[in-house]
Amino acid sequence: VNDISIYGMIYRAGISKKGKEYEMISFPARKGNNDTYYNHCWFPIGPELMESLKNQIGGIINGKN
């Protein structure tokens, strides 16, 4: 993202239990002493950045990056 590598991000897309399509990006997190997970990086993702990330992920999966 913006020439910075963030390891541990997860992209998911699918159909929810209510039948709606969704797309989601999870940021890397670590488990705290209280068994709660905390993100160790976060930033807002708008529609354009989401589309760019999907294209980058698709390129990696298809061996084009």
PDB file of C-alpha atoms in Angstrom:
ATOM      1  CA  VAL A   1       0.000   0.000   0.000  1.00  0.00           C
ATOM      2  CA  ASN A   2       1.582   3.288  -1.120  1.00  0.00           C
ATOM      3  CA  ASP A   3       4.922   1.486  -1.590  1.00  0.00           C
ATOM      4  CA  ILE A   4       4.826   0.071   1.949  1.00  0.00           C
ATOM      5  CA  SER A   5       4.581  -3.672   2.575  1.00  0.00           C
ATOM      6  CA  ILE A   6       2.229  -4.702   5.363  1.00  0.00           C
ATOM      7  CA  TYR A   7       2.551  -8.381   6.154  1.00  0.00           C
ATOM      8  CA  GLY A   8      -0.349 -10.261   7.661  1.00  0.00           C
ATOM      9  CA  MET A   9      -3.224  -8.438   5.970  1.00  0.00           C
ATOM     10  CA  ILE A  10      -6.065 -10.721   4.916  1.00  0.00           C
ATOM     11  CA  TYR A  11      -8.548 -10.075   2.099  1.00  0.00           C
ATOM     12  CA  ARG A  12     -11.883 -11.877   2.137  1.00  0.00           C
ATOM     13  CA  ALA A  13     -14.860 -11.720  -0.191  1.00  0.00           C
ATOM     14  CA  GLY A  14     -17.983 -13.786  -0.253  1.00  0.00           C
ATOM     15  CA  ILE A  15     -21.637 -14.013   0.660  1.00  0.00           C
ATOM     16  CA  SER A  16     -22.787 -13.324   4.228  1.00  0.00           C
ATOM     17  CA  LYS A  17     -25.233 -15.509   6.135  1.00  0.00           C
ATOM     18  CA  LYS A  18     -27.902 -12.955   5.227  1.00  0.00           C
ATOM     19  CA  GLY A  19     -27.136 -13.456   1.513  1.00  0.00           C
ATOM     20  CA  LYS A  20     -25.316 -10.155   0.920  1.00  0.00           C
ATOM     21  CA  GLU A  21     -21.975  -9.909  -0.888  1.00  0.00           C
ATOM     22  CA  TYR A  22     -19.102  -8.517   1.145  1.00  0.00           C
ATOM     23  CA  GLU A  23     -15.436  -7.577   0.840  1.00  0.00           C
ATOM     24  CA  MET A  24     -13.204  -7.139   3.845  1.00  0.00           C
ATOM     25  CA  ILE A  25      -9.576  -6.486   4.665  1.00  0.00           C
ATOM     26  CA  SER A  26      -8.267  -7.528   8.079  1.00  0.00           C
ATOM     27  CA  PHE A  27      -5.198  -5.801   9.423  1.00  0.00           C
ATOM     28  CA  PRO A  28      -2.435  -7.695  11.249  1.00  0.00           C
ATOM     29  CA  ALA A  29      -3.122  -8.074  14.957  1.00  0.00           C
ATOM     30  CA  ARG A  30      -1.461  -9.480  18.044  1.00  0.00           C
ATOM     31  CA  LYS A  31      -3.020 -11.070  21.075  1.00  0.00           C
ATOM     32  CA  GLY A  32      -2.697  -8.998  24.246  1.00  0.00           C
ATOM     33  CA  ASN A  33      -2.271 -10.236  27.816  1.00  0.00           C
ATOM     34  CA  ASN A  34      -6.065 -10.113  28.246  1.00  0.00           C
ATOM     35  CA  ASP A  35      -6.691 -12.535  25.318  1.00  0.00           C
ATOM     36  CA  THR A  36      -8.010  -9.684  23.138  1.00  0.00           C
ATOM     37  CA  TYR A  37      -6.498  -9.095  19.695  1.00  0.00           C
ATOM     38  CA  TYR A  38      -5.217  -5.594  18.871  1.00  0.00           C
ATOM     39  CA  ASN A  39      -4.377  -4.271  15.393  1.00  0.00           C
ATOM     40  CA  HIS A  40      -0.825  -3.019  15.193  1.00  0.00           C
ATOM     41  CA  CYS A  41      -1.525  -0.945  12.109  1.00  0.00           C
ATOM     42  CA  TRP A  42      -4.689   0.522  10.651  1.00  0.00           C
ATOM     43  CA  PHE A  43      -5.709   3.084   8.040  1.00  0.00           C
ATOM     44  CA  PRO A  44      -8.966   3.913   6.244  1.00  0.00           C
ATOM     45  CA  ILE A  45      -9.580   2.138   2.948  1.00  0.00           C
ATOM     46  CA  GLY A  46     -11.793   3.863   0.405  1.00  0.00           C
ATOM     47  CA  PRO A  47     -13.320   2.317  -2.730  1.00  0.00           C
ATOM     48  CA  GLU A  48     -10.351   3.246  -4.968  1.00  0.00           C
ATOM     49  CA  LEU A  49      -7.751   1.782  -2.609  1.00  0.00           C
ATOM     50  CA  MET A  50      -9.873  -1.362  -2.138  1.00  0.00           C
ATOM     51  CA  GLU A  51      -9.984  -1.834  -5.931  1.00  0.00           C
ATOM     52  CA  SER A  52      -6.211  -1.302  -6.175  1.00  0.00           C
ATOM     53  CA  LEU A  53      -5.568  -3.846  -3.413  1.00  0.00           C
ATOM     54  CA  LYS A  54      -7.842  -6.408  -5.091  1.00  0.00           C
ATOM     55  CA  ASN A  55      -5.935  -5.939  -8.364  1.00  0.00           C
ATOM     56  CA  GLN A  56      -2.586  -6.357  -6.592  1.00  0.00           C
ATOM     57  CA  ILE A  57      -3.798  -9.493  -4.801  1.00  0.00           C
ATOM     58  CA  GLY A  58      -5.144 -10.901  -8.074  1.00  0.00           C
ATOM     59  CA  GLY A  59      -1.794 -10.239  -9.736  1.00  0.00           C
ATOM     60  CA  ILE A  60       0.066 -12.040  -6.970  1.00  0.00           C
ATOM     61  CA  ILE A  61      -2.299 -15.020  -7.081  1.00  0.00           C
ATOM     62  CA  ASN A  62      -2.040 -15.228 -10.871  1.00  0.00           C
ATOM     63  CA  GLY A  63       1.765 -14.855 -10.833  1.00  0.00           C
ATOM     64  CA  LYS A  64       1.826 -11.437 -12.491  1.00  0.00           C
ATOM     65  CA  ASN A  65       3.660  -9.576  -9.696  1.00  0.00           C
TER      66      ASN A  65
END
